[in-house]
mmCIF file of N, CA and C in Angstrom:
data_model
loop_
_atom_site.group_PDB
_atom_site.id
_atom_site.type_symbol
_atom_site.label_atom_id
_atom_site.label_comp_id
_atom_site.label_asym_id
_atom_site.label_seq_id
_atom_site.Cartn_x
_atom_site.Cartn_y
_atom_site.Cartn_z
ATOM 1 N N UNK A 1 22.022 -8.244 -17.490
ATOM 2 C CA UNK A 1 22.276 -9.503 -16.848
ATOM 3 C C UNK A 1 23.730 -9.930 -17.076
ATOM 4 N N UNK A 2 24.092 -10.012 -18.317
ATOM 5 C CA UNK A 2 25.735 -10.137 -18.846
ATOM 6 C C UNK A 2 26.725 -9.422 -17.926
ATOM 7 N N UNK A 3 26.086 -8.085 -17.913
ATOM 8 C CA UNK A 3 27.070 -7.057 -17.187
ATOM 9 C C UNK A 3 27.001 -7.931 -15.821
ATOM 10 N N UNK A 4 26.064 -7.715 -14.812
ATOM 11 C CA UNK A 4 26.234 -8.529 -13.296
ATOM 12 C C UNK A 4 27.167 -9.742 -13.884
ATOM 13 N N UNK A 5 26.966 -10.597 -14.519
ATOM 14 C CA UNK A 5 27.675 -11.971 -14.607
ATOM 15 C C UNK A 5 29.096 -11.422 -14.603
ATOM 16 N N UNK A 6 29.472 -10.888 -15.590
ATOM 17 C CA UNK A 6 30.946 -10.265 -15.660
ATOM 18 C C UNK A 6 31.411 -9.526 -14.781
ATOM 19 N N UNK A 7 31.008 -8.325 -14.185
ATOM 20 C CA UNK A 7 31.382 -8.425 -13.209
ATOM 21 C C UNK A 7 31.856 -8.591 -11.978
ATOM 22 N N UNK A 8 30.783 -10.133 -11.454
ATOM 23 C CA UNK A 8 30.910 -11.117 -10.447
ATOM 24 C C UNK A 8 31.623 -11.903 -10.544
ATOM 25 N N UNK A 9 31.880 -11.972 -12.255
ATOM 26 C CA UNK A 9 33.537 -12.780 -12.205
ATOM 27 C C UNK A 9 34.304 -12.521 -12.508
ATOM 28 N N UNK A 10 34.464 -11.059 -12.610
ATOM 29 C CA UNK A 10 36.052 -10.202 -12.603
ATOM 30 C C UNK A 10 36.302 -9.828 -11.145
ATOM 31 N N UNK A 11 35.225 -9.622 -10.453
ATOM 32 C CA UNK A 11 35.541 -9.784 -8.642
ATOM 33 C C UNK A 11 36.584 -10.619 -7.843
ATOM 34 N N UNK A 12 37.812 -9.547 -7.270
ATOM 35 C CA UNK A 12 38.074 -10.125 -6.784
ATOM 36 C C UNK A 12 38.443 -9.962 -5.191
ATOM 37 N N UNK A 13 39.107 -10.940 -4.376
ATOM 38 C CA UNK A 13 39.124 -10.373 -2.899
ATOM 39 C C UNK A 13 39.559 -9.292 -2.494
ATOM 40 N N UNK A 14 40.634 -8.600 -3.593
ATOM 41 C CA UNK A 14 41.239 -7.558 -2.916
ATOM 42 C C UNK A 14 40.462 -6.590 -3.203
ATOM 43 N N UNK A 15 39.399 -6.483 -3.790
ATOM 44 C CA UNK A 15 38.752 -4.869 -4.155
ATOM 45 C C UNK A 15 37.674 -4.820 -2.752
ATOM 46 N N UNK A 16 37.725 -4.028 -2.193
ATOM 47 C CA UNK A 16 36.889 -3.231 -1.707
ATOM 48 C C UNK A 16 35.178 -3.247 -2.626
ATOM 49 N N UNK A 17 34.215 -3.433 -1.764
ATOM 50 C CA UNK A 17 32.941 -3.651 -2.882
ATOM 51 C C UNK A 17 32.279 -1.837 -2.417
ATOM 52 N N UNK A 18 32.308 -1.284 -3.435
ATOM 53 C CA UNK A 18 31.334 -0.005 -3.051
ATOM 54 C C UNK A 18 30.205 0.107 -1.644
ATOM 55 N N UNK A 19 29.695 0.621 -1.010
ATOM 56 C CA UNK A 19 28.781 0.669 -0.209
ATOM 57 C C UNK A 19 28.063 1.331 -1.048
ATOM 58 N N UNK A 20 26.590 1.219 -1.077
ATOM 59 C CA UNK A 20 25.604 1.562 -1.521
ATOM 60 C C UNK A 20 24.723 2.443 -0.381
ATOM 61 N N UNK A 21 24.096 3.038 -0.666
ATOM 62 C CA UNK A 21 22.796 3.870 0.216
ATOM 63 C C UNK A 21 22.007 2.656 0.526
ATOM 64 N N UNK A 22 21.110 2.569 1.569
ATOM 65 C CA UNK A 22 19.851 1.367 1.787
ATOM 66 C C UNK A 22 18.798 2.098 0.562
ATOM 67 N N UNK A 23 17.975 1.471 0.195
ATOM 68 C CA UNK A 23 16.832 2.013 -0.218
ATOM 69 C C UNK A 23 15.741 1.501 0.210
ATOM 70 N N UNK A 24 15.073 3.008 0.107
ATOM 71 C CA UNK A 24 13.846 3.358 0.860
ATOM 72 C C UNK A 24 12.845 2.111 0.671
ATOM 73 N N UNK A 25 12.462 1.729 1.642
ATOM 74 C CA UNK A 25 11.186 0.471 1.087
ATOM 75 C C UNK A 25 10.135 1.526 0.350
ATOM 76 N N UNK A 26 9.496 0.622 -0.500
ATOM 77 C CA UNK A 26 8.470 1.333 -1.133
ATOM 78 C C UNK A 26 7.194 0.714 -0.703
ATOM 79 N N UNK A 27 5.957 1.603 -0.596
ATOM 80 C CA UNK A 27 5.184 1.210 -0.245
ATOM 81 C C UNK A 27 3.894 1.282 -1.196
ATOM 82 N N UNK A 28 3.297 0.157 -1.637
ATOM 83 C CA UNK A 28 1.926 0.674 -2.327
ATOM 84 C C UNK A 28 1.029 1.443 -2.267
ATOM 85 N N UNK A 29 0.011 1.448 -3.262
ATOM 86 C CA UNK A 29 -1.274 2.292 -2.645
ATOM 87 C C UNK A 29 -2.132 1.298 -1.744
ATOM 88 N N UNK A 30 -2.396 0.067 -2.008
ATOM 89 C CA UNK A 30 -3.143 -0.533 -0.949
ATOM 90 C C UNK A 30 -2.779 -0.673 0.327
ATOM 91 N N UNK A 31 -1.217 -0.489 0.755
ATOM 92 C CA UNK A 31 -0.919 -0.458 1.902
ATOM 93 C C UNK A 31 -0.794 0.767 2.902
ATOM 94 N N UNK A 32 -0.861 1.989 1.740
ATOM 95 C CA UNK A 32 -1.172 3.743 2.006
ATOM 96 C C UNK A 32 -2.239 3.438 2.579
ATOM 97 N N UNK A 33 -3.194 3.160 1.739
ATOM 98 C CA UNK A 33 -5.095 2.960 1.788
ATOM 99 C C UNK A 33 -5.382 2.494 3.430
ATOM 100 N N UNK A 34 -4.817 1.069 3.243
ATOM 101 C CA UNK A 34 -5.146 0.445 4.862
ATOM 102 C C UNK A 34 -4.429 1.085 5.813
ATOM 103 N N UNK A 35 -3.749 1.920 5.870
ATOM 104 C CA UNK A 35 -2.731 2.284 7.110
ATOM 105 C C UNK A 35 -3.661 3.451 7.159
ATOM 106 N N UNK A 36 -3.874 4.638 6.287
ATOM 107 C CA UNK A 36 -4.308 5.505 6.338
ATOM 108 C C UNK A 36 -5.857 5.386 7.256
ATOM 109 N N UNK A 37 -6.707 4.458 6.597
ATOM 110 C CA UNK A 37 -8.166 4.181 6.918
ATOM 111 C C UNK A 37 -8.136 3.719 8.402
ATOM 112 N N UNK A 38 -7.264 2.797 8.629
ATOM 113 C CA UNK A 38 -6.647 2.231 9.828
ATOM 114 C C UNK A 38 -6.968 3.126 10.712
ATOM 115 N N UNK A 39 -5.685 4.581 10.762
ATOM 116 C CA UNK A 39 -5.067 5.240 11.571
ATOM 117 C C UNK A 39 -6.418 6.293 11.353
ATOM 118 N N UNK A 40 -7.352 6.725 10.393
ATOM 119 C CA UNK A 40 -8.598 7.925 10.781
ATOM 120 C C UNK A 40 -9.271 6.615 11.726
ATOM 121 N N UNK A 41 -9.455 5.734 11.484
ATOM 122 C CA UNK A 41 -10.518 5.064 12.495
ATOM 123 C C UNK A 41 -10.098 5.052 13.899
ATOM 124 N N UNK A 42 -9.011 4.925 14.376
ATOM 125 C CA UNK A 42 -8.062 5.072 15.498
ATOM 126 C C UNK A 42 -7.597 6.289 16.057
ATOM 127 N N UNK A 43 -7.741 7.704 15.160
ATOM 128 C CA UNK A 43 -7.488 8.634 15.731
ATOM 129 C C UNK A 43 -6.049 8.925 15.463
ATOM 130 N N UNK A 44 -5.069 8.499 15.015
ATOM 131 C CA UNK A 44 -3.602 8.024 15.012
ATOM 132 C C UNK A 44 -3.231 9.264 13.956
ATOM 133 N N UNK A 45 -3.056 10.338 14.437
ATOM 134 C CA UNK A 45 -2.530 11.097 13.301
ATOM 135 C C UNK A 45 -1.018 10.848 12.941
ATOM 136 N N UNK A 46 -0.209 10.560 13.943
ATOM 137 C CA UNK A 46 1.471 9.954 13.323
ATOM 138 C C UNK A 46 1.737 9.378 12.201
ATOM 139 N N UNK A 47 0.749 8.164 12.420
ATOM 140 C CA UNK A 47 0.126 7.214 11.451
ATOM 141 C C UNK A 47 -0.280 7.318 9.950
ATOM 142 N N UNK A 48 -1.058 8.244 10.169
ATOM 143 C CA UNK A 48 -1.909 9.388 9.138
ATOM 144 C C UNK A 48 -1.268 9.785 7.863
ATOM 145 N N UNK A 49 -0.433 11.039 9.159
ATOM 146 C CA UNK A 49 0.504 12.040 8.316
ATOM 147 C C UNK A 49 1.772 10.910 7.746
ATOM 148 N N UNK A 50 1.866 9.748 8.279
ATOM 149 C CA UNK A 50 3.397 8.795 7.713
ATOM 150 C C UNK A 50 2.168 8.427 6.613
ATOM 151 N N UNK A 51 1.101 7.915 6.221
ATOM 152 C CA UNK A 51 0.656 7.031 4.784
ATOM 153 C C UNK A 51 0.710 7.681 3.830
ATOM 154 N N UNK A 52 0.571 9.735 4.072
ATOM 155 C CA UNK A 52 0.088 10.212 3.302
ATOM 156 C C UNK A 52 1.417 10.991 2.537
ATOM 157 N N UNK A 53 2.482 10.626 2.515
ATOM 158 C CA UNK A 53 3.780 10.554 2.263
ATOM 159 C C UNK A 53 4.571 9.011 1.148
ATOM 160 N N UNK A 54 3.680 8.246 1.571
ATOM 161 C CA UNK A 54 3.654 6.799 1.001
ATOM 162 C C UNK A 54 3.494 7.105 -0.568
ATOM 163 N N UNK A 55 2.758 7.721 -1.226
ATOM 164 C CA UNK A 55 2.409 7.884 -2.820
ATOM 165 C C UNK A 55 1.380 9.192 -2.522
ATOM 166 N N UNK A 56 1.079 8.768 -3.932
ATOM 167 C CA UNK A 56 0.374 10.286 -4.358
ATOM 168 C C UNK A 56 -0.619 10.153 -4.406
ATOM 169 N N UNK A 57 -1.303 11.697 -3.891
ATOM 170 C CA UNK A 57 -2.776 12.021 -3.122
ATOM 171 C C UNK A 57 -3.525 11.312 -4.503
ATOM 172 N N UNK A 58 -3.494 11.135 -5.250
ATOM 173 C CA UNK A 58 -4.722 10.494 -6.350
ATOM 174 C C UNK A 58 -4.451 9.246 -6.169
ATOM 175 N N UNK A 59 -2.956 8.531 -5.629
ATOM 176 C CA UNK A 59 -2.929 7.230 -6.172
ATOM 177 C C UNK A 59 -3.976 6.861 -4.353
ATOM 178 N N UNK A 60 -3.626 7.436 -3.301
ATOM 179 C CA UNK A 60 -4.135 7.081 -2.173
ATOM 180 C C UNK A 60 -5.705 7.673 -2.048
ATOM 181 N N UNK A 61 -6.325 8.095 -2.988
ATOM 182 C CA UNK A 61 -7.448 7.959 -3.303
ATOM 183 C C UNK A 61 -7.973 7.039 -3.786
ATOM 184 N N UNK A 62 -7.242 6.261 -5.144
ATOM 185 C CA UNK A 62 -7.921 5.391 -5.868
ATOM 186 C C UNK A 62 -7.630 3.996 -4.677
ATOM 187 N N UNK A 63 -6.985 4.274 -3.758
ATOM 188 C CA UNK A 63 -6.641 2.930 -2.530
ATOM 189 C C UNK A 63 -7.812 2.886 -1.823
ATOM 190 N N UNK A 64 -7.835 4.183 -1.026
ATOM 191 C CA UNK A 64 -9.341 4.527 -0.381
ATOM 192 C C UNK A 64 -10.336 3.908 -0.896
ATOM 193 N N UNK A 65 -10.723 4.067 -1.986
ATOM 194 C CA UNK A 65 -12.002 3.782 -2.770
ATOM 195 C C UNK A 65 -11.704 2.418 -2.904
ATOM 196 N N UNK A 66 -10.922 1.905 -3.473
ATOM 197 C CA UNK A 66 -10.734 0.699 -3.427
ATOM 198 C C UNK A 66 -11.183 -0.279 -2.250
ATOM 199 N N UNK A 67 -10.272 0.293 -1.274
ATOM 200 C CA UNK A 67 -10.901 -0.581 0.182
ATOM 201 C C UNK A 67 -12.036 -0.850 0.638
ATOM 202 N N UNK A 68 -12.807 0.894 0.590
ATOM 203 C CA UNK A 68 -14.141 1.423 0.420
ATOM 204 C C UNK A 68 -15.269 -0.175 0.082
ATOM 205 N N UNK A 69 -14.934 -0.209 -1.439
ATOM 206 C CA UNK A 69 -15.547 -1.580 -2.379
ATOM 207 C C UNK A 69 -15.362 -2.197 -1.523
ATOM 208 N N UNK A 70 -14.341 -3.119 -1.580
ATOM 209 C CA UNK A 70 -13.720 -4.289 -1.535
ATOM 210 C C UNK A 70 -14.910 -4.882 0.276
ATOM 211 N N UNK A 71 -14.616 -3.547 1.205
ATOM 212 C CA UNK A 71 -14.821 -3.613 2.616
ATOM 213 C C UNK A 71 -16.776 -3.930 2.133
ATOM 214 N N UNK A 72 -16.962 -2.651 1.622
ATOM 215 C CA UNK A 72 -18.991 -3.102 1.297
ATOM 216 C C UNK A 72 -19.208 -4.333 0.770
ATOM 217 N N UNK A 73 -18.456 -4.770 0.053
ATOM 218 C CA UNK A 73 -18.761 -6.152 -0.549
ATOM 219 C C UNK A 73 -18.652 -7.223 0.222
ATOM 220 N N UNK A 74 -17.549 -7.214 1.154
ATOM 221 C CA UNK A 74 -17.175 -8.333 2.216
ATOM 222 C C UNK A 74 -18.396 -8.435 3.215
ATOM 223 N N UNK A 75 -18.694 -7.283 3.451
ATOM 224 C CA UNK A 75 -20.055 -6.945 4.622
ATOM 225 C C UNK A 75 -21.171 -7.438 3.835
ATOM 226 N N UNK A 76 -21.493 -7.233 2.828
ATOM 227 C CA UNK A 76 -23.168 -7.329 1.922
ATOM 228 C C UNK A 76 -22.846 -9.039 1.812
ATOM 229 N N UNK A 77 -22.194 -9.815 1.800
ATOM 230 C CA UNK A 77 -21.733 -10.933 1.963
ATOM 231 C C UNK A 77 -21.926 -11.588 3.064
ATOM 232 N N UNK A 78 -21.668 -11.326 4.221
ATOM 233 C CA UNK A 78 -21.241 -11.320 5.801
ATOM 234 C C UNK A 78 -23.133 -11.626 6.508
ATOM 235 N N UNK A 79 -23.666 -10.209 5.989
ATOM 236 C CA UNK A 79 -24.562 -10.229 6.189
ATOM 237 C C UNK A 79 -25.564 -10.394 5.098
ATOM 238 N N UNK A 80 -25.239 -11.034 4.394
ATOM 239 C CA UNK A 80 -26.257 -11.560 2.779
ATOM 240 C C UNK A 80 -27.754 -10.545 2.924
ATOM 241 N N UNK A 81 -27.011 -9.253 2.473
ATOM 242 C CA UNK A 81 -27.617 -8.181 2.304
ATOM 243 C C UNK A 81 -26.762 -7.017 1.045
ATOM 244 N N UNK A 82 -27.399 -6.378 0.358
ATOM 245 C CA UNK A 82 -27.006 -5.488 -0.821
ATOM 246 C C UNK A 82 -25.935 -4.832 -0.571
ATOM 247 N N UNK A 83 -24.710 -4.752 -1.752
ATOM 248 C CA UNK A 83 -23.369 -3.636 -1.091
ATOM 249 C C UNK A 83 -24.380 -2.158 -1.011
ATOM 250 N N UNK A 84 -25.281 -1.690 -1.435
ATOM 251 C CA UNK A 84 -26.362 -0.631 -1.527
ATOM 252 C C UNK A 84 -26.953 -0.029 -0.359
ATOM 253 N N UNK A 85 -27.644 -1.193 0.413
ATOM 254 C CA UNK A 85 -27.719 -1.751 1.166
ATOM 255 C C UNK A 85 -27.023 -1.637 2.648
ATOM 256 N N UNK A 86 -25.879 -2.089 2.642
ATOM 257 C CA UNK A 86 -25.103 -2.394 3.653
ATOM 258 C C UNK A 86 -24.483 -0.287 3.553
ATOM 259 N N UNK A 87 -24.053 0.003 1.884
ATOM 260 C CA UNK A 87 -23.264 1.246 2.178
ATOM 261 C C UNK A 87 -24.128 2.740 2.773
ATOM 262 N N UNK A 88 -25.303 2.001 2.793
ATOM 263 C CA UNK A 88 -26.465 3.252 2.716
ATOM 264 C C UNK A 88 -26.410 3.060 4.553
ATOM 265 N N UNK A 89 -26.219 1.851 5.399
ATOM 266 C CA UNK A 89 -26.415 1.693 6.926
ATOM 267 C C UNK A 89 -24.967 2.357 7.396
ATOM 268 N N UNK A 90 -23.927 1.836 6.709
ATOM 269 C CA UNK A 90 -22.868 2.364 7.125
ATOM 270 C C UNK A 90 -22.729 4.020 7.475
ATOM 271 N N UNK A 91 -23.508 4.527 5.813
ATOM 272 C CA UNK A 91 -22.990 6.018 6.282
ATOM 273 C C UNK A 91 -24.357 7.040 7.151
ATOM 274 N N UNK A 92 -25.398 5.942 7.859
ATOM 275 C CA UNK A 92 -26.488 6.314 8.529
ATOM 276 C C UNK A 92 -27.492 6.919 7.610
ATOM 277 N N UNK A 93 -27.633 6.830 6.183
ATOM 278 C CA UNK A 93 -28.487 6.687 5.466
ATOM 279 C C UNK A 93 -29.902 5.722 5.348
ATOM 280 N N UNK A 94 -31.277 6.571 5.096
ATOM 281 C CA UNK A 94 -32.401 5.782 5.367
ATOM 282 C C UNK A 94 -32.195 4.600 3.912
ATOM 283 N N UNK A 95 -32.486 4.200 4.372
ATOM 284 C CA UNK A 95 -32.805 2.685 2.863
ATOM 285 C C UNK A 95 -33.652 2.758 1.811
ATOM 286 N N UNK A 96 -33.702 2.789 0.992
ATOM 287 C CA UNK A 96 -34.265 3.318 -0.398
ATOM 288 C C UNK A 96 -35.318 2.261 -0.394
#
Protein backbone atom coordinates (compact mmCIF):
# COMPACT_ATOMS: atom_id res chain seq x y z
CA UNK A 1 0.00 0.00 0.00
CA UNK A 2 3.04 2.46 1.03
CA UNK A 3 4.69 1.50 -2.19
CA UNK A 4 1.33 2.67 -4.51
CA UNK A 5 1.19 5.85 -2.15
CA UNK A 6 4.83 6.70 -2.98
CA UNK A 7 4.81 6.15 -6.03
CA UNK A 8 1.65 8.22 -6.91
CA UNK A 9 3.47 10.88 -5.36
CA UNK A 10 6.72 10.71 -6.95
CA UNK A 11 4.53 10.79 -10.32
CA UNK A 12 5.09 13.10 -12.39
CA UNK A 13 3.65 14.71 -15.80
CA UNK A 14 6.56 14.17 -17.71
CA UNK A 15 6.93 10.35 -17.29
CA UNK A 16 5.26 8.36 -19.61
CA UNK A 17 2.98 5.73 -17.36
CA UNK A 18 3.89 2.03 -18.53
CA UNK A 19 1.04 0.32 -20.53
CA UNK A 20 0.05 -2.73 -19.00
CA UNK A 21 -1.54 -5.96 -20.79
CA UNK A 22 -5.66 -5.94 -20.10
CA UNK A 23 -6.31 -8.83 -17.92
CA UNK A 24 -8.19 -11.63 -18.65
CA UNK A 25 -11.61 -11.38 -16.73
CA UNK A 26 -11.84 -14.25 -14.55
CA UNK A 27 -14.58 -16.26 -14.34
CA UNK A 28 -15.97 -18.49 -11.46
CA UNK A 29 -17.12 -21.88 -11.10
CA UNK A 30 -20.75 -20.87 -10.65
CA UNK A 31 -20.69 -18.88 -13.67
CA UNK A 32 -18.72 -21.99 -15.71
CA UNK A 33 -21.66 -24.17 -14.08
CA UNK A 34 -24.61 -21.88 -15.43
CA UNK A 35 -23.19 -21.11 -18.84
CA UNK A 36 -22.17 -24.60 -19.31
CA UNK A 37 -25.77 -26.21 -18.11
CA UNK A 38 -27.28 -23.26 -20.02
CA UNK A 39 -25.55 -23.98 -23.34
CA UNK A 40 -26.11 -28.44 -23.01
CA UNK A 41 -29.80 -27.43 -22.55
CA UNK A 42 -29.70 -25.20 -25.73
CA UNK A 43 -27.57 -27.28 -27.79
CA UNK A 44 -24.89 -24.31 -27.95
CA UNK A 45 -21.67 -26.05 -28.29
CA UNK A 46 -19.58 -22.50 -28.85
CA UNK A 47 -20.95 -21.83 -25.60
CA UNK A 48 -19.98 -25.18 -24.17
CA UNK A 49 -16.54 -25.54 -25.41
CA UNK A 50 -15.97 -21.38 -24.13
CA UNK A 51 -17.21 -22.55 -20.10
CA UNK A 52 -15.16 -25.45 -20.24
CA UNK A 53 -11.95 -23.35 -20.54
CA UNK A 54 -13.34 -21.02 -17.65
CA UNK A 55 -11.62 -23.33 -14.64
CA UNK A 56 -10.94 -26.70 -13.96
CA UNK A 57 -12.80 -29.86 -14.97
CA UNK A 58 -13.23 -30.70 -11.01
CA UNK A 59 -13.82 -27.14 -10.08
CA UNK A 60 -16.80 -27.14 -13.02
CA UNK A 61 -17.98 -30.23 -11.60
CA UNK A 62 -18.31 -29.21 -8.10
CA UNK A 63 -20.47 -25.99 -10.05
CA UNK A 64 -22.58 -28.58 -11.87
CA UNK A 65 -23.52 -30.32 -8.80
CA UNK A 66 -23.93 -27.39 -7.12
CA UNK A 67 -26.59 -25.95 -9.47
CA UNK A 68 -27.86 -29.54 -9.75
CA UNK A 69 -28.92 -28.90 -5.59
CA UNK A 70 -29.54 -25.59 -5.49
CA UNK A 71 -32.09 -26.06 -8.98
CA UNK A 72 -33.95 -29.52 -6.99
CA UNK A 73 -34.43 -27.55 -4.05
CA UNK A 74 -35.94 -24.42 -5.74
CA UNK A 75 -38.41 -26.94 -7.63
CA UNK A 76 -39.31 -29.30 -4.34
CA UNK A 77 -40.24 -25.77 -3.04
CA UNK A 78 -42.11 -24.46 -6.19
CA UNK A 79 -43.99 -27.43 -6.13
CA UNK A 80 -44.05 -28.28 -2.19
CA UNK A 81 -42.95 -31.68 -3.04
CA UNK A 82 -39.51 -33.72 -1.89
CA UNK A 83 -35.94 -32.58 -3.55
CA UNK A 84 -36.16 -36.83 -3.81
CA UNK A 85 -39.07 -36.49 -5.15
CA UNK A 86 -38.93 -33.79 -7.63
CA UNK A 87 -35.02 -35.36 -8.65
CA UNK A 88 -36.41 -38.87 -9.19
CA UNK A 89 -39.39 -36.97 -11.96
CA UNK A 90 -36.75 -34.97 -13.42
CA UNK A 91 -34.48 -37.79 -14.43
CA UNK A 92 -37.86 -39.99 -15.50
CA UNK A 93 -37.41 -42.18 -12.58
CA UNK A 94 -40.48 -44.24 -11.00
CA UNK A 95 -41.07 -42.79 -7.31
CA UNK A 96 -40.02 -44.83 -4.50
Amino acid sequence: MFRRLRKFLAYSPDETPVARPPVARRHNIFEAAAVYVSACAEDDQDRLDEAVTWVSPEALSFGISELACRAVIALARERDESPQTVARSLLGLPTS
